[in-house]
Amino acid sequence: MDTLKCVLSRVSFLLLFALIQGGTKAQTYDTISNWDGIAREWYISTGTGGYAGNPLPDAVNNSEGCFRVVTGSGLYDFMICDLDGPVNFDENPRYRIKVLAPSSGGHVVLKFENYNNTASQEMLMTPVPGQWTDLVFDFSGLSYNNLTRMVIFYDFMGTAAGKEWFIDDVLSETPGPLTLESHLPIFVINTFGVPIQDEPKIDGHLGIIDNGAGNMNNLNDPYNHYDGAIGIEIRGQSSQMFPKKSYSFETRTASGSNLNVPLLGMPQENDWVLYAPYSDKSMLRNVVTFAMARRMEGYVTRTRFCEVVVNNDYKGVYVLMERIKRDANRVDIATLNPDEVSGDDVTGGYILRVDKLDPDYIPDMDGWVSSVNPTYPQAVPVTFQYFYPKNDEIVQPQRAYIRDFVTAAEAALAG
């Protein structure tokens, strides 16, 4: 119990400093439409729309006027306008729209597209039903090639006709200079104008500021912990839809080769993860769980809290994590070559993965379904996927060995 208290207090101490420090910008806003003097021509797709008095003035929106739209029965009710020029998500990464949704609720999508809708970027948000909500759409890091039209979908994918929605204060944000001080290490990532995507990794630069425990780190300090090349991509599956993205990155040489380095006290390697605990508002679940597990036998991913800035945009508090892989300082198991198919050789090591299935998953080739049915309601049978050796490197006798080994262990436990 004393060990657990120590773990929790240390993590809470770190998180406290993370929360009381932060990145700030003296941003300014450019009004695109506000219906109280700044007018723009909007085309309404279906139903009706036009100027209206504010039906519910409050602290979020006390304007006299706004824009009223009434839904049709189709899936896509929208209002669209031509902008004065193409958007630039580097200069204006965020857009705000005040929305008064009906009590039945619904979704709002903000979309930017080119003149013939062959290129676009869009983002969905959900306002609070029955009250004004100031929605903030963050397009930071996304491509913006000649997107000259703004489209606002209200009641997105809804089919109920006659619903009233009210729109006001459509703004674009121009960030000011970023300032950041924190007791946590600061990761500064620059991809030189190229949006970070989900595979393949793109080239970038990483600078890490870490002045030591108890000392303040400032964004203007020298990169004193790491200052070099990386390859970076967005990480995750469903979590890629979150506004705060997780990233996988490799530390590299200037020529692009893997570069093993120690980061924040972790043993040297080149594969790393910047985990964004977006759905865990405490930001503690994984860190505390891993800290407890490390006090037991076996390898568990090491973690460190840090602040992350991407292309001069403050992304928030992240968790630096080791990527799970076979390595003397990570999962320390023996190598397994394709010719090791009998005797002690075939016993491993192996790493299996229980996760969402890969899109190209082939049953019995890339893994297998557990022979034990879960006992709790509406459970999905567990699928084990080969992780090491990779599914395109493991050979059939090795597949059979590890499958039979795990199946026997499950049967003994389910006994």
CSV table of C-alpha atoms in Angstrom, one decimal:
chain,number,residue,atom,x,y,z
A,1,MET,CA,0.0,0.0,0.0
A,2,ASP,CA,2.9,2.4,0.8
A,3,THR,CA,4.3,1.7,-2.7
A,4,LEU,CA,1.0,2.5,-4.3
A,5,LYS,CA,0.6,5.7,-2.3
A,6,CYS,CA,4.1,6.7,-3.5
A,7,VAL,CA,3.2,6.0,-7.1
A,8,LEU,CA,0.0,8.0,-6.9
A,9,SER,CA,1.6,11.0,-5.1
A,10,ARG,CA,4.5,11.2,-7.5
A,11,VAL,CA,2.2,11.1,-10.5
A,12,SER,CA,-0.2,13.6,-9.0
A,13,PHE,CA,2.8,15.9,-8.2
A,14,LEU,CA,3.9,15.8,-11.9
A,15,LEU,CA,0.3,16.4,-13.1
A,16,LEU,CA,-0.2,19.3,-10.8
A,17,PHE,CA,2.7,21.2,-12.4
A,18,ALA,CA,1.5,20.2,-15.8
A,19,LEU,CA,-1.9,21.8,-15.1
A,20,ILE,CA,-0.8,25.0,-13.5
A,21,GLN,CA,1.6,25.8,-16.4
A,22,GLY,CA,0.5,26.2,-20.0
A,23,GLY,CA,0.9,27.6,-23.5
A,24,THR,CA,-0.7,30.9,-24.3
A,25,LYS,CA,-1.2,33.0,-27.4
A,26,ALA,CA,-2.6,36.5,-27.6
A,27,GLN,CA,-4.9,35.4,-30.5
A,28,THR,CA,-7.0,37.8,-32.5
A,29,TYR,CA,-10.2,37.0,-34.4
A,30,ASP,CA,-11.4,38.0,-37.9
A,31,THR,CA,-15.2,38.0,-38.3
A,32,ILE,CA,-16.5,36.2,-41.3
A,33,SER,CA,-20.2,36.7,-40.5
A,34,ASN,CA,-22.0,38.0,-37.4
A,35,TRP,CA,-25.4,39.3,-38.7
A,36,ASP,CA,-25.0,42.5,-36.6
A,37,GLY,CA,-23.2,44.5,-39.3
A,38,ILE,CA,-20.8,42.1,-41.1
A,39,ALA,CA,-22.9,40.5,-43.8
A,40,ARG,CA,-21.9,37.8,-46.3
A,41,GLU,CA,-24.0,36.0,-48.9
A,42,TRP,CA,-24.9,32.5,-47.8
A,43,TYR,CA,-26.7,29.9,-49.9
A,44,ILE,CA,-29.1,27.6,-48.1
A,45,SER,CA,-29.3,24.0,-49.4
A,46,THR,CA,-32.8,23.1,-48.2
A,47,GLY,CA,-35.5,24.4,-46.0
A,48,THR,CA,-35.5,28.1,-45.2
A,49,GLY,CA,-33.1,30.6,-43.7
A,50,GLY,CA,-32.5,34.3,-43.1
A,51,TYR,CA,-31.8,37.0,-40.5
A,52,ALA,CA,-33.6,36.7,-37.2
A,53,GLY,CA,-33.5,38.2,-33.8
A,54,ASN,CA,-31.6,36.4,-31.1
A,55,PRO,CA,-34.2,34.1,-29.5
A,56,LEU,CA,-32.1,33.4,-26.4
A,57,PRO,CA,-29.6,36.1,-25.4
A,58,ASP,CA,-27.2,34.8,-22.8
A,59,ALA,CA,-23.5,35.1,-21.7
A,60,VAL,CA,-22.3,33.1,-24.7
A,61,ASN,CA,-24.2,35.2,-27.3
A,62,ASN,CA,-25.9,38.5,-26.4
A,63,SER,CA,-26.0,39.7,-30.0
A,64,GLU,CA,-29.3,41.3,-31.2
A,65,GLY,CA,-29.3,39.4,-34.5
A,66,CYS,CA,-28.3,36.0,-35.8
A,67,PHE,CA,-29.0,33.6,-38.7
A,68,ARG,CA,-32.0,31.3,-38.5
A,69,VAL,CA,-32.2,28.1,-40.6
A,70,VAL,CA,-35.0,25.4,-40.7
A,71,THR,CA,-34.1,21.9,-41.6
A,72,GLY,CA,-35.5,19.9,-44.4
A,73,SER,CA,-36.0,16.1,-44.5
A,74,GLY,CA,-32.7,15.2,-46.1
A,75,LEU,CA,-29.5,14.1,-44.5
A,76,TYR,CA,-27.5,17.1,-45.4
A,77,ASP,CA,-28.8,20.6,-44.5
A,78,PHE,CA,-26.1,23.2,-45.0
A,79,MET,CA,-25.3,26.8,-45.7
A,80,ILE,CA,-22.4,27.7,-47.9
A,81,CYS,CA,-20.5,30.8,-48.9
A,82,ASP,CA,-17.5,31.8,-51.0
A,83,LEU,CA,-14.6,33.3,-49.0
A,84,ASP,CA,-12.5,36.3,-50.1
A,85,GLY,CA,-9.5,33.9,-50.7
A,86,PRO,CA,-8.2,30.4,-49.9
A,87,VAL,CA,-7.9,29.5,-46.3
A,88,ASN,CA,-4.4,29.0,-44.7
A,89,PHE,CA,-4.5,26.7,-41.7
A,90,ASP,CA,-1.0,27.7,-40.7
A,91,GLU,CA,-2.0,31.4,-40.3
A,92,ASN,CA,-5.6,30.7,-39.2
A,93,PRO,CA,-5.8,27.2,-37.8
A,94,ARG,CA,-9.0,27.6,-35.7
A,95,TYR,CA,-12.6,28.7,-36.5
A,96,ARG,CA,-15.4,29.5,-34.1
A,97,ILE,CA,-19.1,29.3,-34.7
A,98,LYS,CA,-21.8,30.1,-32.1
A,99,VAL,CA,-24.7,27.7,-32.5
A,100,LEU,CA,-28.1,27.4,-30.8
A,101,ALA,CA,-29.3,23.8,-31.5
A,102,PRO,CA,-32.9,22.7,-30.9
A,103,SER,CA,-33.7,20.8,-27.7
A,104,SER,CA,-33.6,17.6,-29.8
A,105,GLY,CA,-29.9,18.2,-30.4
A,106,GLY,CA,-27.8,17.3,-33.4
A,107,HIS,CA,-24.3,17.7,-34.9
A,108,VAL,CA,-22.5,20.5,-36.7
A,109,VAL,CA,-19.9,20.0,-39.4
A,110,LEU,CA,-17.6,22.8,-40.6
A,111,LYS,CA,-16.1,22.1,-44.0
A,112,PHE,CA,-13.8,23.9,-46.3
A,113,GLU,CA,-13.7,22.9,-50.0
A,114,ASN,CA,-12.3,24.0,-53.3
A,115,TYR,CA,-14.5,25.3,-56.1
A,116,ASN,CA,-15.6,21.9,-57.4
A,117,ASN,CA,-15.4,20.0,-54.1
A,118,THR,CA,-12.5,17.7,-55.2
A,119,ALA,CA,-10.4,18.7,-52.2
A,120,SER,CA,-11.8,19.5,-48.7
A,121,GLN,CA,-11.2,19.4,-45.0
A,122,GLU,CA,-14.1,18.9,-42.5
A,123,MET,CA,-14.6,18.5,-38.7
A,124,LEU,CA,-17.7,17.5,-36.7
A,125,MET,CA,-18.7,18.9,-33.3
A,126,THR,CA,-21.8,18.6,-31.1
A,127,PRO,CA,-23.3,21.7,-29.5
A,128,VAL,CA,-25.3,21.6,-26.2
A,129,PRO,CA,-29.0,21.3,-27.1
A,130,GLY,CA,-31.2,24.2,-26.2
A,131,GLN,CA,-28.5,26.8,-25.5
A,132,TRP,CA,-25.9,28.8,-27.3
A,133,THR,CA,-22.6,26.9,-27.7
A,134,ASP,CA,-19.3,28.4,-28.9
A,135,LEU,CA,-17.9,25.7,-31.1
A,136,VAL,CA,-14.1,25.7,-31.8
A,137,PHE,CA,-12.9,23.8,-34.9
A,138,ASP,CA,-9.2,23.2,-34.9
A,139,PHE,CA,-7.7,22.5,-38.4
A,140,SER,CA,-4.1,22.8,-37.2
A,141,GLY,CA,-1.6,20.8,-39.3
A,142,LEU,CA,-4.1,19.9,-42.0
A,143,SER,CA,-3.5,20.6,-45.7
A,144,TYR,CA,-5.3,23.5,-47.3
A,145,ASN,CA,-4.7,23.6,-51.0
A,146,ASN,CA,-6.9,26.3,-52.5
A,147,LEU,CA,-9.9,25.8,-50.3
A,148,THR,CA,-12.1,28.8,-51.0
A,149,ARG,CA,-15.6,27.8,-49.8
A,150,MET,CA,-16.9,27.5,-46.3
A,151,VAL,CA,-19.8,25.0,-45.6
A,152,ILE,CA,-21.7,24.7,-42.3
A,153,PHE,CA,-23.8,21.5,-42.0
A,154,TYR,CA,-26.4,21.9,-39.2
A,155,ASP,CA,-28.3,18.8,-38.0
A,156,PHE,CA,-25.7,16.7,-39.8
A,157,MET,CA,-27.2,13.4,-40.9
A,158,GLY,CA,-30.5,14.3,-39.2
A,159,THR,CA,-33.8,13.7,-41.1
A,160,ALA,CA,-36.4,15.5,-39.0
A,161,ALA,CA,-37.8,18.4,-41.0
A,162,GLY,CA,-38.9,21.8,-39.4
A,163,LYS,CA,-36.2,22.0,-36.8
A,164,GLU,CA,-34.9,25.5,-36.0
A,165,TRP,CA,-31.2,26.2,-35.7
A,166,PHE,CA,-29.5,29.5,-35.1
A,167,ILE,CA,-26.0,30.5,-36.2
A,168,ASP,CA,-23.9,33.5,-35.2
A,169,ASP,CA,-20.4,34.9,-35.0
A,170,VAL,CA,-18.5,32.9,-37.5
A,171,LEU,CA,-14.8,33.8,-36.8
A,172,SER,CA,-11.3,32.8,-37.8
A,173,GLU,CA,-8.5,32.9,-35.3
A,174,THR,CA,-5.0,34.3,-35.9
A,175,PRO,CA,-2.7,33.0,-33.1
A,176,GLY,CA,-0.2,35.3,-31.6
A,177,PRO,CA,3.3,34.4,-30.5
A,178,LEU,CA,3.4,31.3,-28.4
A,179,THR,CA,4.7,31.4,-24.8
A,180,LEU,CA,5.1,28.4,-22.7
A,181,GLU,CA,6.7,27.6,-19.3
A,182,SER,CA,6.4,24.3,-17.5
A,183,HIS,CA,8.1,22.1,-15.0
A,184,LEU,CA,7.5,19.3,-17.5
A,185,PRO,CA,10.0,18.7,-20.4
A,186,ILE,CA,8.9,20.5,-23.6
A,187,PHE,CA,8.8,18.7,-27.0
A,188,VAL,CA,9.0,21.1,-30.0
A,189,ILE,CA,8.1,19.4,-33.3
A,190,ASN,CA,8.5,21.0,-36.7
A,191,THR,CA,7.4,19.3,-39.9
A,192,PHE,CA,8.1,22.4,-42.1
A,193,GLY,CA,4.6,22.9,-43.3
A,194,VAL,CA,3.8,19.3,-44.1
A,195,PRO,CA,0.7,17.9,-42.3
A,196,ILE,CA,1.3,14.9,-40.1
A,197,GLN,CA,-0.7,12.0,-41.4
A,198,ASP,CA,-1.6,8.4,-40.6
A,199,GLU,CA,1.2,6.5,-42.4
A,200,PRO,CA,3.7,6.9,-43.7
A,201,LYS,CA,5.9,8.8,-41.3
A,202,ILE,CA,7.0,12.2,-42.6
A,203,ASP,CA,10.3,13.9,-41.9
A,204,GLY,CA,10.5,16.4,-39.1
A,205,HIS,CA,12.7,17.9,-36.4
A,206,LEU,CA,12.3,17.4,-32.7
A,207,GLY,CA,13.8,19.6,-30.0
A,208,ILE,CA,13.5,18.7,-26.4
A,209,ILE,CA,13.9,21.1,-23.5
A,210,ASP,CA,14.6,19.5,-20.1
A,211,ASN,CA,16.4,21.6,-17.5
A,212,GLY,CA,16.1,18.9,-14.9
A,213,ALA,CA,13.8,18.0,-12.0
A,214,GLY,CA,12.4,21.0,-10.2
A,215,ASN,CA,13.6,23.5,-12.8
A,216,MET,CA,11.4,25.5,-15.1
A,217,ASN,CA,11.5,24.8,-18.8
A,218,ASN,CA,10.8,27.7,-21.2
A,219,LEU,CA,9.9,27.4,-24.9
A,220,ASN,CA,12.7,29.9,-25.7
A,221,ASP,CA,15.4,27.7,-23.9
A,222,PRO,CA,17.9,25.8,-26.0
A,223,TYR,CA,17.2,22.3,-27.1
A,224,ASN,CA,19.4,20.6,-24.5
A,225,HIS,CA,18.0,17.0,-24.4
A,226,TYR,CA,17.5,16.2,-28.0
A,227,ASP,CA,18.0,18.3,-31.1
A,228,GLY,CA,17.6,16.3,-34.3
A,229,ALA,CA,15.7,14.5,-37.0
A,230,ILE,CA,12.6,12.4,-36.6
A,231,GLY,CA,10.0,10.6,-38.6
A,232,ILE,CA,6.5,11.1,-37.3
A,233,GLU,CA,2.9,9.9,-38.0
A,234,ILE,CA,-0.5,10.0,-36.3
A,235,ARG,CA,-1.1,7.0,-34.1
A,236,GLY,CA,-4.2,5.1,-33.2
A,237,GLN,CA,-7.4,4.0,-34.9
A,238,SER,CA,-10.7,5.5,-33.5
A,239,SER,CA,-8.6,7.9,-31.4
A,240,GLN,CA,-7.5,9.6,-34.7
A,241,MET,CA,-10.9,11.3,-34.7
A,242,PHE,CA,-10.1,13.1,-31.4
A,243,PRO,CA,-9.1,16.8,-31.7
A,244,LYS,CA,-5.9,15.9,-29.7
A,245,LYS,CA,-3.9,13.4,-31.7
A,246,SER,CA,-1.4,10.8,-30.5
A,247,TYR,CA,1.8,10.4,-32.5
A,248,SER,CA,4.4,7.7,-33.2
A,249,PHE,CA,7.9,8.9,-34.0
A,250,GLU,CA,11.3,7.6,-34.7
A,251,THR,CA,14.5,9.3,-33.8
A,252,ARG,CA,16.7,9.4,-36.9
A,253,THR,CA,20.1,10.5,-38.2
A,254,ALA,CA,20.3,13.4,-40.7
A,255,SER,CA,20.4,10.8,-43.5
A,256,GLY,CA,17.2,9.2,-42.3
A,257,SER,CA,18.5,6.1,-40.6
A,258,ASN,CA,17.3,4.9,-37.2
A,259,LEU,CA,19.1,6.6,-34.3
A,260,ASN,CA,19.0,4.9,-30.9
A,261,VAL,CA,19.0,7.6,-28.2
A,262,PRO,CA,17.9,7.7,-24.5
A,263,LEU,CA,14.9,10.1,-23.8
A,264,LEU,CA,14.0,11.5,-20.4
A,265,GLY,CA,15.8,8.8,-18.5
A,266,MET,CA,14.5,5.9,-20.6
A,267,PRO,CA,17.0,3.4,-22.2
A,268,GLN,CA,18.1,4.2,-25.7
A,269,GLU,CA,15.9,3.2,-28.7
A,270,ASN,CA,14.5,4.8,-31.8
A,271,ASP,CA,10.8,3.9,-31.6
A,272,TRP,CA,8.7,6.2,-29.3
A,273,VAL,CA,5.1,7.2,-28.7
A,274,LEU,CA,3.5,10.6,-27.7
A,275,TYR,CA,0.3,9.5,-26.2
A,276,ALA,CA,-2.6,12.0,-26.0
A,277,PRO,CA,-4.9,11.0,-23.1
A,278,TYR,CA,-7.8,12.8,-24.6
A,279,SER,CA,-10.6,10.5,-23.4
A,280,ASP,CA,-9.0,10.2,-19.9
A,281,LYS,CA,-9.4,13.7,-18.5
A,282,SER,CA,-7.4,12.8,-15.4
A,283,MET,CA,-4.5,11.9,-17.7
A,284,LEU,CA,-3.5,9.3,-15.0
A,285,ARG,CA,-5.0,6.0,-15.9
A,286,ASN,CA,-2.3,4.5,-18.1
A,287,VAL,CA,0.5,6.2,-16.2
A,288,VAL,CA,-0.6,4.9,-12.8
A,289,THR,CA,-1.5,1.4,-14.1
A,290,PHE,CA,2.0,1.1,-15.8
A,291,ALA,CA,3.7,2.4,-12.6
A,292,MET,CA,2.0,-0.2,-10.5
A,293,ALA,CA,2.8,-3.0,-13.0
A,294,ARG,CA,6.4,-2.1,-13.2
A,295,ARG,CA,6.7,-3.1,-9.5
A,296,MET,CA,5.8,-6.6,-10.5
A,297,GLU,CA,7.8,-9.0,-12.6
A,298,GLY,CA,8.3,-8.4,-16.3
A,299,TYR,CA,8.6,-5.5,-18.7
A,300,VAL,CA,6.0,-2.7,-18.7
A,301,THR,CA,6.2,0.5,-20.9
A,302,ARG,CA,8.0,3.4,-19.2
A,303,THR,CA,6.2,6.8,-19.2
A,304,ARG,CA,7.0,10.5,-18.7
A,305,PHE,CA,4.7,13.5,-18.8
A,306,CYS,CA,5.7,16.3,-21.2
A,307,GLU,CA,4.4,19.3,-23.0
A,308,VAL,CA,4.0,19.2,-26.8
A,309,VAL,CA,4.2,21.9,-29.4
A,310,VAL,CA,3.7,21.0,-33.1
A,311,ASN,CA,4.4,23.6,-35.8
A,312,ASN,CA,4.2,26.5,-33.3
A,313,ASP,CA,0.8,25.2,-32.0
A,314,TYR,CA,0.6,24.1,-28.4
A,315,LYS,CA,-1.0,20.7,-28.2
A,316,GLY,CA,-1.1,20.2,-24.5
A,317,VAL,CA,0.2,17.7,-21.9
A,318,TYR,CA,1.2,14.3,-23.4
A,319,VAL,CA,2.8,11.1,-22.2
A,320,LEU,CA,6.0,10.0,-23.7
A,321,MET,CA,6.0,6.2,-23.9
A,322,GLU,CA,8.2,3.4,-25.2
A,323,ARG,CA,6.8,1.5,-28.1
A,324,ILE,CA,6.4,-2.1,-27.3
A,325,LYS,CA,9.0,-4.2,-29.3
A,326,ARG,CA,11.6,-6.9,-28.8
A,327,ASP,CA,14.7,-5.2,-27.4
A,328,ALA,CA,17.1,-5.9,-24.6
A,329,ASN,CA,15.8,-2.8,-22.8
A,330,ARG,CA,12.1,-3.4,-23.6
A,331,VAL,CA,10.6,-6.9,-24.2
A,332,ASP,CA,13.8,-8.9,-23.6
A,333,ILE,CA,13.1,-12.1,-25.4
A,334,ALA,CA,15.2,-14.3,-27.7
A,335,THR,CA,15.2,-13.7,-31.4
A,336,LEU,CA,13.2,-16.2,-33.5
A,337,ASN,CA,14.4,-16.9,-37.0
A,338,PRO,CA,12.4,-18.7,-39.7
A,339,ASP,CA,14.5,-21.8,-39.5
A,340,GLU,CA,13.9,-22.3,-35.8
A,341,VAL,CA,11.0,-24.7,-36.0
A,342,SER,CA,11.7,-27.5,-33.5
A,343,GLY,CA,13.0,-28.4,-30.1
A,344,ASP,CA,13.9,-25.6,-27.8
A,345,ASP,CA,14.4,-23.2,-30.7
A,346,VAL,CA,10.7,-23.0,-31.6
A,347,THR,CA,9.8,-22.0,-28.0
A,348,GLY,CA,10.5,-18.4,-28.8
A,349,GLY,CA,10.4,-15.6,-28.0
A,350,TYR,CA,7.0,-14.4,-29.2
A,351,ILE,CA,4.9,-11.3,-28.7
A,352,LEU,CA,1.2,-11.5,-29.3
A,353,ARG,CA,-1.2,-8.5,-29.6
A,354,VAL,CA,-4.8,-8.3,-28.5
A,355,ASP,CA,-6.2,-5.2,-30.3
A,356,LYS,CA,-8.5,-4.2,-33.1
A,357,LEU,CA,-7.9,-6.3,-36.2
A,358,ASP,CA,-5.7,-4.9,-38.9
A,359,PRO,CA,-7.6,-4.0,-42.0
A,360,ASP,CA,-5.9,-6.8,-44.0
A,361,TYR,CA,-6.1,-9.4,-41.2
A,362,ILE,CA,-6.3,-13.0,-42.5
A,363,PRO,CA,-7.7,-15.6,-40.1
A,364,ASP,CA,-5.3,-18.4,-39.1
A,365,MET,CA,-2.5,-16.6,-41.0
A,366,ASP,CA,-2.2,-13.4,-38.9
A,367,GLY,CA,-3.6,-14.8,-35.7
A,368,TRP,CA,-6.4,-16.9,-34.2
A,369,VAL,CA,-9.6,-16.7,-32.1
A,370,SER,CA,-9.4,-17.8,-28.5
A,371,SER,CA,-10.9,-21.2,-27.8
A,372,VAL,CA,-12.4,-19.9,-24.5
A,373,ASN,CA,-15.7,-17.9,-24.8
A,374,PRO,CA,-15.9,-14.9,-22.5
A,375,THR,CA,-18.3,-15.3,-19.7
A,376,TYR,CA,-19.6,-11.8,-19.4
A,377,PRO,CA,-22.6,-10.5,-21.5
A,378,GLN,CA,-22.2,-9.2,-25.1
A,379,ALA,CA,-18.5,-9.9,-25.0
A,380,VAL,CA,-16.5,-10.3,-28.2
A,381,PRO,CA,-14.3,-13.4,-28.5
A,382,VAL,CA,-10.6,-12.5,-28.1
A,383,THR,CA,-8.4,-12.6,-31.1
A,384,PHE,CA,-4.6,-13.0,-30.7
A,385,GLN,CA,-2.5,-11.4,-33.5
A,386,TYR,CA,1.1,-12.2,-34.2
A,387,PHE,CA,3.3,-9.2,-33.3
A,388,TYR,CA,6.8,-10.7,-33.1
A,389,PRO,CA,7.7,-12.3,-35.4
A,390,LYS,CA,5.6,-10.2,-37.7
A,391,ASN,CA,2.7,-12.0,-39.4
A,392,ASP,CA,4.6,-12.0,-42.7
A,393,GLU,CA,7.7,-13.4,-41.2
A,394,ILE,CA,6.4,-16.1,-38.8
A,395,VAL,CA,6.4,-19.6,-40.3
A,396,GLN,CA,3.7,-22.3,-39.9
A,397,PRO,CA,5.4,-24.5,-37.2
A,398,GLN,CA,5.9,-21.3,-35.1
A,399,ARG,CA,2.3,-20.3,-35.6
A,400,ALA,CA,1.2,-23.8,-34.5
A,401,TYR,CA,3.5,-23.8,-31.4
A,402,ILE,CA,2.5,-20.5,-29.9
A,403,ARG,CA,-1.2,-21.1,-30.7
A,404,ASP,CA,-1.2,-24.5,-29.0
A,405,PHE,CA,0.8,-23.1,-26.0
A,406,VAL,CA,-1.7,-20.3,-25.4
A,407,THR,CA,-4.7,-22.6,-26.0
A,408,ALA,CA,-3.4,-25.1,-23.4
A,409,ALA,CA,-2.8,-22.3,-20.9
A,410,GLU,CA,-6.3,-20.9,-21.4
A,411,ALA,CA,-7.9,-24.4,-21.0
A,412,ALA,CA,-6.0,-24.9,-17.8
A,413,LEU,CA,-7.2,-21.6,-16.4
A,414,ALA,CA,-10.8,-22.1,-17.6
A,415,GLY,CA,-10.6,-25.7,-16.1
